[in-house]
Coordinates of C-alpha atoms in Angstrom, one line a residue:
X183 CA 28.6 12.5 27.5
X184 CA 28.3 8.7 27.3
X185 CA 31.8 7.5 27.8
X186 CA 31.1 4.0 26.4
X187 CA 29.9 5.6 23.1
X188 CA 33.0 7.8 23.0
X189 CA 35.3 4.9 23.3
X190 CA 33.4 3.1 20.6
X191 CA 33.9 5.9 18.2
X192 CA 37.5 6.4 19.2
X193 CA 38.4 2.8 18.6
X194 CA 37.2 3.0 15.0
X195 CA 38.6 6.4 14.2
X196 CA 41.7 6.6 16.4
X197 CA 44.1 7.5 13.7
X198 CA 44.1 10.8 11.7
X199 CA 43.6 10.2 8.0
X200 CA 44.8 12.8 5.6
X201 CA 42.8 14.1 2.7
X202 CA 43.9 13.7 -0.9
X203 CA 43.0 16.2 -3.6
X204 CA 43.4 14.9 -7.2
X205 CA 45.2 17.3 -9.6
X206 CA 45.4 17.1 -13.4
X207 CA 48.3 18.1 -15.6
X208 CA 49.0 21.8 -16.0
X209 CA 47.5 23.3 -19.1
X210 CA 49.3 26.0 -21.2
X211 CA 48.4 29.5 -19.9
X212 CA 47.9 32.2 -22.5
X213 CA 47.8 35.9 -21.9
X214 CA 44.3 37.0 -20.9
X215 CA 42.5 40.2 -21.6
X216 CA 40.6 42.1 -18.8
X217 CA 37.2 40.8 -19.8
X218 CA 38.4 37.2 -19.6
X219 CA 40.2 37.8 -16.2
X220 CA 36.9 39.2 -14.8
X221 CA 35.0 36.2 -16.0
X222 CA 37.5 33.8 -14.5
X223 CA 37.5 35.6 -11.2
X224 CA 33.7 35.3 -11.0
X225 CA 34.1 31.5 -11.7
X226 CA 36.6 31.3 -8.8
X227 CA 34.1 33.1 -6.5
X228 CA 31.3 30.7 -7.4
X229 CA 33.6 27.8 -6.7
X230 CA 34.4 29.1 -3.3
X231 CA 30.7 29.7 -2.5
X232 CA 29.9 26.1 -3.7
X233 CA 32.4 24.8 -1.3
X234 CA 30.9 26.9 1.5
X235 CA 34.3 28.6 2.2
X236 CA 34.7 32.1 3.4
X237 CA 37.3 34.6 1.9
X238 CA 39.3 34.4 5.2
X239 CA 39.5 30.5 4.9
X240 CA 40.7 30.7 1.3
X241 CA 43.2 33.5 2.3
X242 CA 44.6 31.3 5.2
X243 CA 45.3 28.5 2.8
X244 CA 46.7 30.7 0.1
X245 CA 48.8 32.7 2.5
X246 CA 47.3 36.1 1.8
X247 CA 44.9 38.5 3.5
X248 CA 41.1 38.4 3.2
X249 CA 41.2 41.7 1.3
X250 CA 43.4 40.1 -1.3
X251 CA 41.0 37.3 -1.9
X252 CA 38.1 39.8 -2.2
X253 CA 40.1 41.8 -4.8
X254 CA 41.1 38.6 -6.7
X255 CA 37.4 37.6 -7.0
X256 CA 36.7 41.0 -8.7
X257 CA 39.6 40.8 -11.2
X258 CA 42.1 38.0 -11.7
X259 CA 45.6 39.2 -10.8
X260 CA 48.2 39.4 -13.6
X261 CA 50.8 37.5 -11.5
X262 CA 50.5 33.7 -11.0
X263 CA 52.5 33.8 -7.7
X264 CA 49.6 32.5 -5.5
X265 CA 47.7 30.4 -8.1
X266 CA 48.9 27.1 -6.7
X267 CA 47.7 27.7 -3.1
X268 CA 44.5 29.4 -4.3
X269 CA 43.7 26.4 -6.5
X270 CA 44.5 24.0 -3.6
X271 CA 42.0 26.0 -1.4
X272 CA 39.3 25.7 -4.1
X273 CA 40.2 22.0 -4.7
X274 CA 40.5 22.4 -8.5
X275 CA 43.1 21.0 -10.9
X276 CA 46.4 22.9 -11.5
X277 CA 46.0 25.7 -14.0
X278 CA 42.2 25.8 -13.6
X279 CA 42.2 29.5 -12.5
X280 CA 43.5 30.8 -15.9
X281 CA 42.4 28.1 -18.3
X282 CA 39.0 28.7 -19.8
X283 CA 38.9 25.2 -21.3
X284 CA 39.2 23.3 -17.9
X285 CA 35.8 22.4 -16.5
X286 CA 34.7 23.1 -12.9
X287 CA 34.6 20.0 -10.7
X288 CA 31.2 18.8 -9.6
X289 CA 29.5 21.5 -7.5
X290 CA 28.8 21.1 -3.8
X291 CA 30.9 18.0 -3.6
X292 CA 33.8 17.6 -1.3
X293 CA 36.0 14.6 -2.1
X294 CA 37.9 12.9 0.6
X295 CA 39.6 9.6 0.3
X296 CA 41.1 7.4 3.0
X297 CA 44.8 6.9 2.2
X298 CA 45.1 4.3 5.1
X299 CA 42.8 2.7 7.5
X300 CA 40.0 2.5 4.9
X301 CA 36.6 1.7 6.6
X302 CA 35.7 -2.0 6.4
X303 CA 32.1 -1.5 7.4
X304 CA 29.3 1.0 6.6
X305 CA 29.2 1.9 10.3
X306 CA 32.8 3.0 10.2
X307 CA 32.2 5.1 7.1
X308 CA 29.2 6.9 8.7
X309 CA 31.3 7.6 11.9
X310 CA 34.1 9.0 9.8
X311 CA 31.7 11.2 7.9
X312 CA 30.3 12.5 11.2
X313 CA 33.7 13.2 12.7
X314 CA 34.8 15.0 9.6
X315 CA 31.7 17.3 9.6
X316 CA 31.8 18.0 13.4
X317 CA 33.8 21.1 12.7
X318 CA 32.2 23.9 10.5
X319 CA 35.5 25.2 9.0
X320 CA 36.9 23.1 6.1
X321 CA 40.4 24.1 6.9
X322 CA 40.2 22.8 10.5
X323 CA 38.4 19.4 9.8
X324 CA 40.0 16.1 10.8
X325 CA 39.2 12.4 10.6
X326 CA 40.7 11.9 14.1
X327 CA 38.0 11.6 16.8
X328 CA 40.6 12.3 19.5
X329 CA 41.5 15.7 18.0
X330 CA 37.9 16.9 18.4
X331 CA 36.8 18.9 21.4
X332 CA 34.2 17.6 23.8
X333 CA 31.5 19.6 22.1
X334 CA 32.6 18.4 18.6
X335 CA 32.7 14.8 19.8
X336 CA 29.2 15.1 21.1
X337 CA 28.0 16.4 17.6
X338 CA 29.7 13.4 15.9
X339 CA 28.1 11.0 18.4
X340 CA 24.6 12.4 17.9
X341 CA 24.7 12.3 14.1
X342 CA 26.2 8.9 14.0
X343 CA 23.7 7.4 16.4
X344 CA 20.8 9.1 14.7
X345 CA 21.6 6.9 11.7
X346 CA 21.7 3.7 13.7
X347 CA 25.5 3.2 14.0
X348 CA 24.9 1.8 17.5
X349 CA 21.6 0.1 16.8
X350 CA 18.1 1.3 15.8
X351 CA 16.8 1.0 19.4
X352 CA 19.2 3.8 20.6
X353 CA 18.8 6.0 17.6
X354 CA 15.8 8.0 18.8
X355 CA 16.1 11.5 20.0
X356 CA 14.9 10.5 23.5
X357 CA 17.4 7.6 23.8
X358 CA 20.3 9.9 22.8
X359 CA 19.1 12.6 25.1
X360 CA 19.0 10.2 28.0
X361 CA 22.5 9.0 27.4
X362 CA 24.1 12.4 26.9
X363 CA 22.2 14.2 29.7
X364 CA 20.4 16.5 27.3
X365 CA 16.8 17.3 26.5
X366 CA 15.2 15.8 23.5
X367 CA 14.8 19.3 21.9
X368 CA 18.4 20.1 22.5
X369 CA 19.5 17.0 20.6
X370 CA 17.2 17.9 17.7
X371 CA 18.7 21.4 17.6
X372 CA 22.3 20.0 17.5
X373 CA 21.3 17.6 14.7
X374 CA 19.6 20.3 12.6
X375 CA 22.6 22.7 12.9
X376 CA 25.1 19.9 12.1
X377 CA 23.1 19.1 8.9
X378 CA 23.8 22.5 7.5
X379 CA 27.5 21.7 7.5
X380 CA 27.1 18.4 5.5
X381 CA 28.8 18.0 2.1
X382 CA 28.4 15.2 -0.4
X383 CA 31.4 13.0 -0.3
X384 CA 32.7 10.2 -2.4
X385 CA 30.8 7.0 -1.8
X386 CA 32.9 4.0 -0.7
X387 CA 32.5 2.1 -4.0
X388 CA 34.2 -1.1 -2.8
X389 CA 31.9 -1.3 0.2
X390 CA 28.8 -0.7 -1.9
X391 CA 29.8 -3.3 -4.5
X392 CA 30.5 -5.9 -1.9
X393 CA 27.2 -5.3 -0.2
X394 CA 25.2 -5.5 -3.4
X395 CA 27.1 -8.7 -4.3
X396 CA 25.8 -10.4 -1.1
X397 CA 22.2 -9.9 -2.5
X398 CA 23.0 -11.3 -5.9
X399 CA 20.3 -13.9 -6.7
X400 CA 18.5 -13.3 -3.3
X401 CA 16.2 -10.4 -4.2
X402 CA 13.6 -9.8 -3.2
X403 CA 14.1 -10.8 0.4
X404 CA 12.9 -9.7 3.8
X405 CA 15.0 -7.3 5.8
X406 CA 15.0 -9.9 8.6
X407 CA 16.5 -12.5 6.3
X408 CA 19.5 -10.6 4.8
X409 CA 22.6 -12.8 4.5
X410 CA 25.2 -12.9 7.3
X411 CA 27.8 -11.5 4.9
X412 CA 25.7 -8.3 4.5
X413 CA 25.4 -7.9 8.2
X414 CA 29.2 -8.1 8.6
X415 CA 29.6 -5.4 6.0
X416 CA 27.1 -3.2 7.8
X417 CA 28.8 -3.5 11.2
X418 CA 27.8 -4.9 14.6
X419 CA 24.8 -2.6 15.2
X420 CA 24.0 -0.8 11.9
X421 CA 20.8 -2.0 10.2
X422 CA 20.3 -2.0 6.4
X423 CA 17.5 0.5 6.9
X424 CA 19.9 2.9 8.8
X425 CA 22.6 2.6 6.1
X426 CA 20.0 3.2 3.3
X427 CA 18.5 6.2 5.2
X428 CA 22.0 7.8 5.6
X429 CA 22.8 7.4 1.9
X430 CA 19.5 8.9 0.8
X431 CA 19.2 11.8 3.3
X432 CA 22.9 12.8 3.5
X433 CA 24.6 11.7 0.3
X434 CA 21.5 12.0 -1.9
X435 CA 22.1 8.5 -3.3
X436 CA 20.1 5.2 -3.2
X437 CA 21.9 2.3 -1.5
X438 CA 19.1 -0.3 -1.7
X439 CA 15.4 -0.4 -2.4
X440 CA 13.5 -1.0 0.9
X441 CA 9.8 -1.3 0.9
X442 CA 7.2 -1.7 3.6
X443 CA 4.5 -4.3 3.0
X444 CA 1.7 -2.2 4.6
X445 CA -1.7 -1.1 3.3
X446 CA -4.1 -4.0 3.2
X447 CA -1.4 -6.4 4.4
X448 CA -0.7 -7.6 7.9
X449 CA -1.1 -5.3 10.9
X450 CA 2.7 -5.3 11.5
X451 CA 4.2 -4.2 8.2
X452 CA 7.2 -6.2 7.1
X453 CA 10.1 -4.5 5.4
X454 CA 11.6 -6.1 2.3
X455 CA 14.5 -5.4 0.0
X456 CA 13.7 -5.5 -3.7
X457 CA 15.5 -4.8 -7.0
X458 CA 15.1 -1.4 -8.6
X459 CA 12.9 -2.9 -11.3
X460 CA 10.6 -4.7 -8.8
X461 CA 6.8 -4.5 -9.4
X462 CA 4.8 -1.7 -7.9
X463 CA 3.3 -2.0 -4.4
X464 CA -0.3 -2.3 -5.7
X465 CA 0.8 -5.3 -7.8
X466 CA 2.4 -6.9 -4.7
X467 CA -0.7 -6.4 -2.7
X468 CA -2.9 -7.8 -5.4
X469 CA -0.7 -10.9 -5.8
X470 CA -0.9 -11.6 -2.1
X471 CA -4.7 -11.2 -2.1
X472 CA -5.3 -13.4 -5.1
X473 CA -2.8 -16.0 -3.9
X474 CA -4.4 -16.3 -0.5
X475 CA -7.8 -16.5 -2.0
X476 CA -6.8 -19.4 -4.2
X477 CA -5.0 -21.2 -1.3
X478 CA -8.2 -20.9 0.8
X479 CA -10.2 -22.4 -2.0
X480 CA -7.8 -24.9 -3.6
X481 CA -5.2 -25.6 -1.0
X482 CA -2.4 -24.0 -3.1
X483 CA -1.9 -21.1 -5.6
X484 CA -0.8 -21.3 -9.2
X485 CA 1.4 -18.7 -10.8
X486 CA -0.5 -18.5 -14.1
X487 CA -3.9 -18.5 -12.4
X488 CA -2.8 -15.6 -10.2
X489 CA -1.4 -13.7 -13.2
X490 CA -4.7 -14.2 -15.1
X491 CA -6.8 -13.1 -12.1
X492 CA -4.7 -9.9 -11.9
X493 CA -5.5 -9.2 -15.5
X494 CA -9.2 -9.6 -14.8
X495 CA -8.7 -6.8 -12.2
X496 CA -7.1 -4.5 -14.7
X497 CA -3.6 -5.1 -13.4
X498 CA -0.7 -6.4 -15.6
X499 CA 1.8 -8.9 -14.1
X500 CA 3.8 -11.5 -15.8
X501 CA 4.2 -15.0 -14.2
X502 CA 7.8 -14.0 -13.3
X503 CA 6.6 -10.9 -11.5
X504 CA 4.0 -12.9 -9.7
X505 CA 6.8 -15.2 -8.4
X506 CA 8.9 -12.1 -7.3
X507 CA 5.9 -10.7 -5.4
X508 CA 4.9 -14.0 -3.8
X509 CA 8.4 -14.5 -2.5
X510 CA 8.2 -11.3 -0.5
X511 CA 5.7 -12.9 2.0
X512 CA 6.5 -15.0 5.0
X513 CA 6.0 -18.7 4.5
X514 CA 6.4 -18.7 0.7
X515 CA 7.2 -22.2 -0.4
X516 CA 7.2 -24.1 -3.7
X517 CA 5.1 -27.2 -3.8
X518 CA 5.7 -28.1 -7.4
X519 CA 8.0 -25.4 -8.8
X520 CA 8.2 -26.8 -12.3
X521 CA 4.4 -26.7 -12.5
X522 CA 4.0 -23.3 -10.8
X523 CA 2.3 -24.4 -7.6
X524 CA 3.1 -22.6 -4.3
X525 CA 1.6 -21.7 -0.9
X526 CA 2.4 -19.6 2.2
X527 CA 3.0 -22.5 4.7
X528 CA 0.9 -24.8 6.9
X529 CA -0.4 -21.8 8.9
X530 CA -2.3 -20.4 6.0
X531 CA -6.1 -21.2 6.1
X532 CA -7.0 -23.5 3.2
X533 CA -9.8 -25.7 2.2
X534 CA -7.7 -28.7 1.6
X535 CA -6.5 -28.7 5.3
X536 CA -10.0 -28.4 6.7
X537 CA -11.5 -30.9 4.3
X538 CA -8.9 -33.5 5.2
X539 CA -9.3 -32.9 9.0
X540 CA -13.1 -33.3 8.7
X541 CA -12.7 -36.6 6.8
X542 CA -9.9 -38.0 8.9
X543 CA -11.4 -37.1 12.2
X544 CA -14.5 -39.3 11.4
X545 CA -12.8 -42.1 9.5
X546 CA -12.3 -45.6 10.9
X547 CA -9.5 -46.5 8.6
X548 CA -6.6 -44.9 6.7
X549 CA -7.9 -42.7 3.8
X550 CA -6.1 -42.5 0.5
X551 CA -5.5 -39.4 -1.5
X552 CA -8.1 -40.2 -4.1
X553 CA -10.9 -40.2 -1.5
X554 CA -9.6 -37.0 -0.1
X555 CA -9.5 -35.5 -3.6
X556 CA -13.1 -36.5 -4.1
X557 CA -14.0 -34.9 -0.8
X558 CA -12.4 -31.7 -1.9
X559 CA -14.6 -31.7 -5.0
X560 CA -17.7 -32.1 -2.8
X561 CA -16.7 -29.4 -0.3
X562 CA -18.6 -26.5 -1.9
X563 CA -18.0 -24.3 1.1
X564 CA -14.9 -23.2 2.9
X565 CA -14.4 -23.2 6.7
X566 CA -15.9 -19.7 6.9
X567 CA -18.9 -20.6 4.8
X568 CA -17.8 -18.6 1.7
X569 CA -19.1 -20.1 -1.5
X570 CA -16.4 -21.1 -3.9
X571 CA -16.6 -18.9 -7.0
X572 CA -17.1 -20.2 -10.5
X573 CA -13.6 -19.1 -11.5
X574 CA -11.8 -21.0 -8.8
X575 CA -9.2 -23.5 -9.9
X576 CA -8.6 -26.9 -8.2
X577 CA -5.2 -28.1 -7.3
X578 CA -4.3 -31.4 -8.9
X579 CA -4.1 -34.6 -6.8
X580 CA -0.2 -34.6 -6.6
X581 CA -0.2 -31.0 -5.3
X582 CA -2.9 -31.9 -2.7
X583 CA -0.8 -34.8 -1.6
X584 CA 2.2 -32.6 -1.0
X585 CA 0.0 -30.1 0.9
X586 CA -1.4 -32.7 3.2
X587 CA 2.0 -34.3 3.9
X588 CA 3.3 -30.9 5.2
X589 CA 0.5 -30.4 7.7
X590 CA 1.3 -31.2 11.4
X591 CA -2.2 -32.3 12.2
X592 CA -2.0 -35.1 9.6
X593 CA 0.2 -38.2 9.3
X594 CA 1.1 -39.9 6.0
X595 CA 1.3 -43.6 6.7
X596 CA 2.1 -44.7 3.2
X597 CA 2.7 -42.9 0.0
X598 CA -0.9 -42.2 -0.7
X599 CA -2.6 -43.0 2.7
X600 CA -3.3 -40.5 5.5
X601 CA -4.7 -40.5 9.1
X602 CA -5.2 -37.8 11.7
X603 CA -2.3 -37.1 14.1
X604 CA -2.6 -39.1 17.4
X605 CA -2.1 -36.0 19.6
X606 CA -5.3 -34.4 18.3
X607 CA -7.3 -37.5 17.7
X608 CA -8.9 -37.3 21.2
X609 CA -10.5 -34.0 20.4
X610 CA -11.8 -35.1 17.0
X611 CA -14.3 -35.0 15.4
X612 CA -16.0 -32.4 17.6
X613 CA -13.1 -29.9 16.9
X614 CA -13.6 -30.0 13.2
X615 CA -17.2 -30.7 12.5
X616 CA -20.3 -28.5 12.7
X617 CA -23.1 -29.6 15.0
X618 CA -25.2 -30.6 11.9
X619 CA -22.4 -32.7 10.5
X620 CA -21.9 -34.4 13.9
X621 CA -25.6 -35.4 14.2
X622 CA -25.6 -36.7 10.6
X623 CA -22.4 -38.7 11.2
X624 CA -23.6 -40.2 14.4
X625 CA -26.9 -41.3 12.8
X626 CA -25.1 -42.9 9.8
X627 CA -22.7 -44.6 12.1
X628 CA -25.6 -46.0 14.2
X629 CA -26.8 -47.8 11.1
X630 CA -23.4 -49.4 10.3
X631 CA -21.9 -46.6 8.2
X632 CA -24.6 -46.4 5.6
X633 CA -28.1 -44.9 5.8
X634 CA -30.9 -44.0 3.4
X635 CA -32.2 -40.5 3.0
X636 CA -35.6 -41.5 4.5
X637 CA -33.8 -42.8 7.6
X638 CA -32.0 -39.5 8.1
X639 CA -35.2 -37.6 7.6
X640 CA -37.1 -39.8 10.1
X641 CA -34.5 -39.6 12.8
X642 CA -33.2 -36.1 12.4
X643 CA -35.9 -33.9 10.7
X644 CA -39.1 -35.5 12.1
X645 CA -37.7 -35.4 15.6
X646 CA -36.9 -31.7 15.2
X647 CA -33.1 -31.9 15.5
X648 CA -32.4 -30.6 12.0
X649 CA -34.5 -28.6 9.5
X650 CA -35.2 -30.3 6.2
X651 CA -33.3 -27.7 4.2
X652 CA -30.3 -27.9 6.6
X653 CA -30.1 -31.7 6.1
X654 CA -30.2 -31.2 2.3
X655 CA -27.5 -28.6 2.3
X656 CA -25.2 -30.6 4.6
X657 CA -25.5 -33.8 2.5
X658 CA -24.9 -31.9 -0.8
X659 CA -22.1 -29.5 0.4
X660 CA -20.1 -31.3 3.2
X661 CA -17.0 -33.3 2.2
X662 CA -17.9 -35.9 4.8
X663 CA -21.0 -37.4 3.1
X664 CA -20.7 -39.5 -0.1
X665 CA -23.7 -40.6 -2.0
X666 CA -23.2 -44.3 -2.6
X667 CA -26.4 -44.7 -4.7
X668 CA -29.6 -42.7 -5.2
X669 CA -31.0 -42.1 -1.7
X670 CA -28.1 -44.0 0.0
X671 CA -25.5 -42.0 2.0
X672 CA -22.1 -43.1 3.5
X673 CA -19.3 -41.3 5.3
X674 CA -16.0 -40.7 3.5
X675 CA -13.3 -42.9 4.9
X676 CA -15.7 -45.0 7.0
X677 CA -16.1 -48.7 6.2
X678 CA -19.5 -50.4 6.2
X679 CA -20.7 -54.0 5.8
X680 CA -22.8 -55.6 3.1
X681 CA -25.6 -56.2 5.5
X682 CA -25.8 -52.5 6.5
X683 CA -25.9 -51.5 2.8
X684 CA -28.7 -54.1 2.1
X685 CA -30.8 -52.7 5.0
X686 CA -30.4 -49.1 3.8
X687 CA -31.5 -50.1 0.3
X688 CA -34.6 -51.8 1.6
X689 CA -35.5 -48.8 3.7
X690 CA -35.0 -46.5 0.6
X691 CA -37.6 -48.4 -1.4
X692 CA -40.3 -48.0 1.2
X693 CA -42.9 -45.4 0.3
X694 CA -46.1 -44.9 2.3
X695 CA -49.2 -45.8 0.4
X696 CA -52.2 -43.6 1.4
X697 CA -55.6 -43.9 -0.4
X698 CA -54.0 -45.1 -3.7
X699 CA -51.1 -42.5 -3.5
X700 CA -47.4 -43.3 -2.8
X701 CA -46.7 -40.3 -0.7
X702 CA -43.6 -38.7 1.1
X703 CA -42.8 -35.4 2.7
X704 CA -40.6 -33.1 0.6
X705 CA -39.3 -29.5 0.4
X706 CA -39.0 -27.4 -2.7
X707 CA -35.5 -25.8 -2.8
X708 CA -35.0 -22.3 -4.1
X709 CA -33.0 -23.6 -7.0
X710 CA -36.0 -25.6 -8.3
X711 CA -38.1 -22.4 -8.4
X712 CA -35.4 -20.5 -10.2
X713 CA -34.7 -23.1 -12.9
X714 CA -38.1 -24.8 -12.9
X715 CA -36.8 -28.4 -13.0
X716 CA -36.9 -30.4 -9.8
X717 CA -34.8 -33.5 -9.0
X718 CA -37.2 -36.2 -8.1
X719 CA -36.7 -37.7 -4.6
X720 CA -34.8 -41.0 -4.7
X721 CA -37.6 -42.9 -2.9
X722 CA -40.2 -41.8 -5.5
X723 CA -38.1 -42.8 -8.5
X724 CA -39.3 -46.5 -8.3
X725 CA -42.8 -45.3 -8.9
X726 CA -42.2 -42.9 -11.8
X727 CA -41.7 -43.7 -15.5
X728 CA -40.5 -41.3 -18.3
X729 CA -43.2 -39.2 -19.8
X730 CA -45.9 -36.6 -19.1
X731 CA -47.6 -36.3 -15.7
X732 CA -50.4 -34.0 -14.7
X733 CA -50.5 -32.4 -11.3
X734 CA -53.8 -32.6 -9.5
X735 CA -55.5 -29.2 -9.1
X736 CA -52.7 -27.4 -11.0
X737 CA -53.0 -26.3 -14.7
X738 CA -50.2 -27.6 -16.8
X739 CA -48.1 -30.8 -17.1
X740 CA -44.6 -31.9 -16.1
X741 CA -42.4 -34.4 -17.8
X742 CA -40.3 -37.0 -15.9
X743 CA -36.9 -37.3 -17.5
X744 CA -34.3 -39.9 -16.8
X745 CA -31.0 -38.1 -17.1
X746 CA -28.2 -40.5 -18.3
X747 CA -25.5 -38.2 -16.8
X748 CA -27.3 -37.2 -13.6
X749 CA -30.3 -37.5 -11.4
X750 CA -33.8 -37.9 -13.0
X751 CA -35.9 -34.8 -12.8
X752 CA -39.4 -33.4 -13.3
X753 CA -39.3 -30.7 -15.9
X754 CA -41.1 -27.4 -15.1
X755 CA -42.3 -28.9 -11.8
X756 CA -40.9 -26.1 -9.7
X757 CA -42.6 -23.4 -11.8
X758 CA -46.0 -25.1 -11.6
X759 CA -46.2 -25.7 -7.8
X760 CA -44.7 -22.3 -7.1
X761 CA -47.6 -20.8 -9.0
X762 CA -49.9 -22.7 -6.7
X763 CA -48.4 -21.0 -3.6
X764 CA -45.7 -23.4 -2.5
X765 CA -42.6 -21.4 -1.7
X766 CA -38.9 -22.3 -1.2
X767 CA -38.3 -24.3 1.9
X768 CA -41.9 -25.0 2.6
X769 CA -42.6 -28.6 3.6
X770 CA -45.4 -30.4 1.6
X771 CA -46.5 -34.0 0.8
X772 CA -45.5 -35.2 -2.7
X773 CA -47.6 -38.0 -4.0
X774 CA -47.5 -40.4 -7.1
X775 CA -50.8 -42.1 -8.1
X776 CA -50.7 -45.8 -8.0
X777 CA -53.2 -46.1 -10.9
X778 CA -52.6 -43.3 -13.3
X779 CA -50.0 -40.8 -14.5
X780 CA -50.9 -38.1 -12.0
X781 CA -49.0 -36.3 -9.2
X782 CA -50.4 -34.3 -6.3
X783 CA -48.9 -31.8 -4.0
X784 CA -50.6 -30.8 -0.7
X785 CA -49.7 -29.1 2.5
X786 CA -48.7 -31.2 5.5
X787 CA -52.0 -31.9 7.4
X788 CA -52.6 -30.0 10.7
X789 CA -52.6 -33.2 12.7
X790 CA -49.1 -34.1 11.5
X791 CA -47.9 -30.6 12.2
X792 CA -49.2 -30.8 15.7
X793 CA -47.5 -34.2 16.2
X794 CA -44.2 -32.7 15.0
X795 CA -44.5 -29.7 17.3
X796 CA -45.1 -32.0 20.3
X797 CA -42.0 -34.0 19.4
X798 CA -39.9 -30.9 19.2
X799 CA -41.1 -29.7 22.6

């Protein structure tokens, strides 16, 4: 036997604590007929069986033979000489044996109360219970560990340790077997046999009330974050899960509500303590999934948005329940509690973080929150490339400002201005930009921070470094690039001179004149084929005027429309040239006649294709 464990139990339960049996006042006993005496004797027999007592044990307490008890349980005796001792053995109120009006105490429940040395922790209570049930006979039980034999002490130690009285790490069958010099199977057999002797006992109400008081206003909370006052009530080594397991398995009562955040959640499930009316686990999982999705897209999650998204999934959760569920997860933090904005900490992947790091890593000055907010609006793709759904909400500028101020990779220099942290500046921007973004940024910077679309096409597409469609998608979806004017692109947070801007404007206006046609290379995007309308290239807009145009060699006309709230476009142009065999992503030459309202579309000549291939090689 582990001597250290024995001393630990003995220190807690060194004194013998008597048992108190509550009695009621004696009721008036009337003369009973034979039928009533038979009925009452059967009631006494059932009471003895409920207490798991033998006739011999009752006879020892009552001071009579076993045969007498057997006879009494067939027919109640006329004399009341032994009633008091018999009632004491059955643990019933005085007069219960002969009073048909007195009810039977709760079945299968043995009440024992500590008259002195009341346990101050749940670990002490569990140890006391195990010592009390180490002996099978009720008449021989004791609360003194020292009065037990070595075999009985071993039983008490095994049961107490199985419920974590000395720590969860030593509560396994194998750990106990190693300490006591037994086999794992033998420990299991001892435990199973001891369980057959268990009785339900009175729950230490004061301890339970004090423990639940420590959680007032704190639920739900993670098991790892329970208050220190609760740990003191549990004991030095007993865990809250061990105490709850003992109450449920042994006493048949619920101490607390412990849940495991498993399922679709993190690989290592985290245990939490929740109130009895806490939302179901499928609601908890859905709240986490929707919240993380919104944080990835908007930088933060909103209580009402999450509740609405759950409704769209067929789940019902009030904003209050959303908050209760969100608080269960590590990193939960209010950003603007009054407005309902929260997140799960800086470690959570979110679009605001990666947008800001892209912009700040290429900026040559401090960037204010308005510029970063605009970059968020232009960032149509997240870090993983997932398109932002149409139902996604955007975090307002004050929330975005709070999010950025909490990121370790970013420094807030003034109230509204930000820059990248010096310790990671050496690895930027290569650490945060894609290869395409790096090439476009370098090209724009080489031209003083501003460049025309034709310049980017000439230096990146015609040289074979980037595909035309790739350039288009990067300019339209990356938060880095900002359209200063039609066909003029700059870098967010990067200053440029007036001379650089003037040069880019002059380059934009240049369009090659070939045989009476202003011509440029273009690519038809898939969106133009799907909707029919095609946004006219910026370089061609100086040569187009509103009205109808015919397309050379193609039946039908297109209308050039100047859009007051957006880019000008050629109506039905996509449908017409798609019918002529030009597919999405296919390069072609787009021309505007210098003399009449006519357009033409033709494949890139073979000699130009050969020249491009030689450049790539």
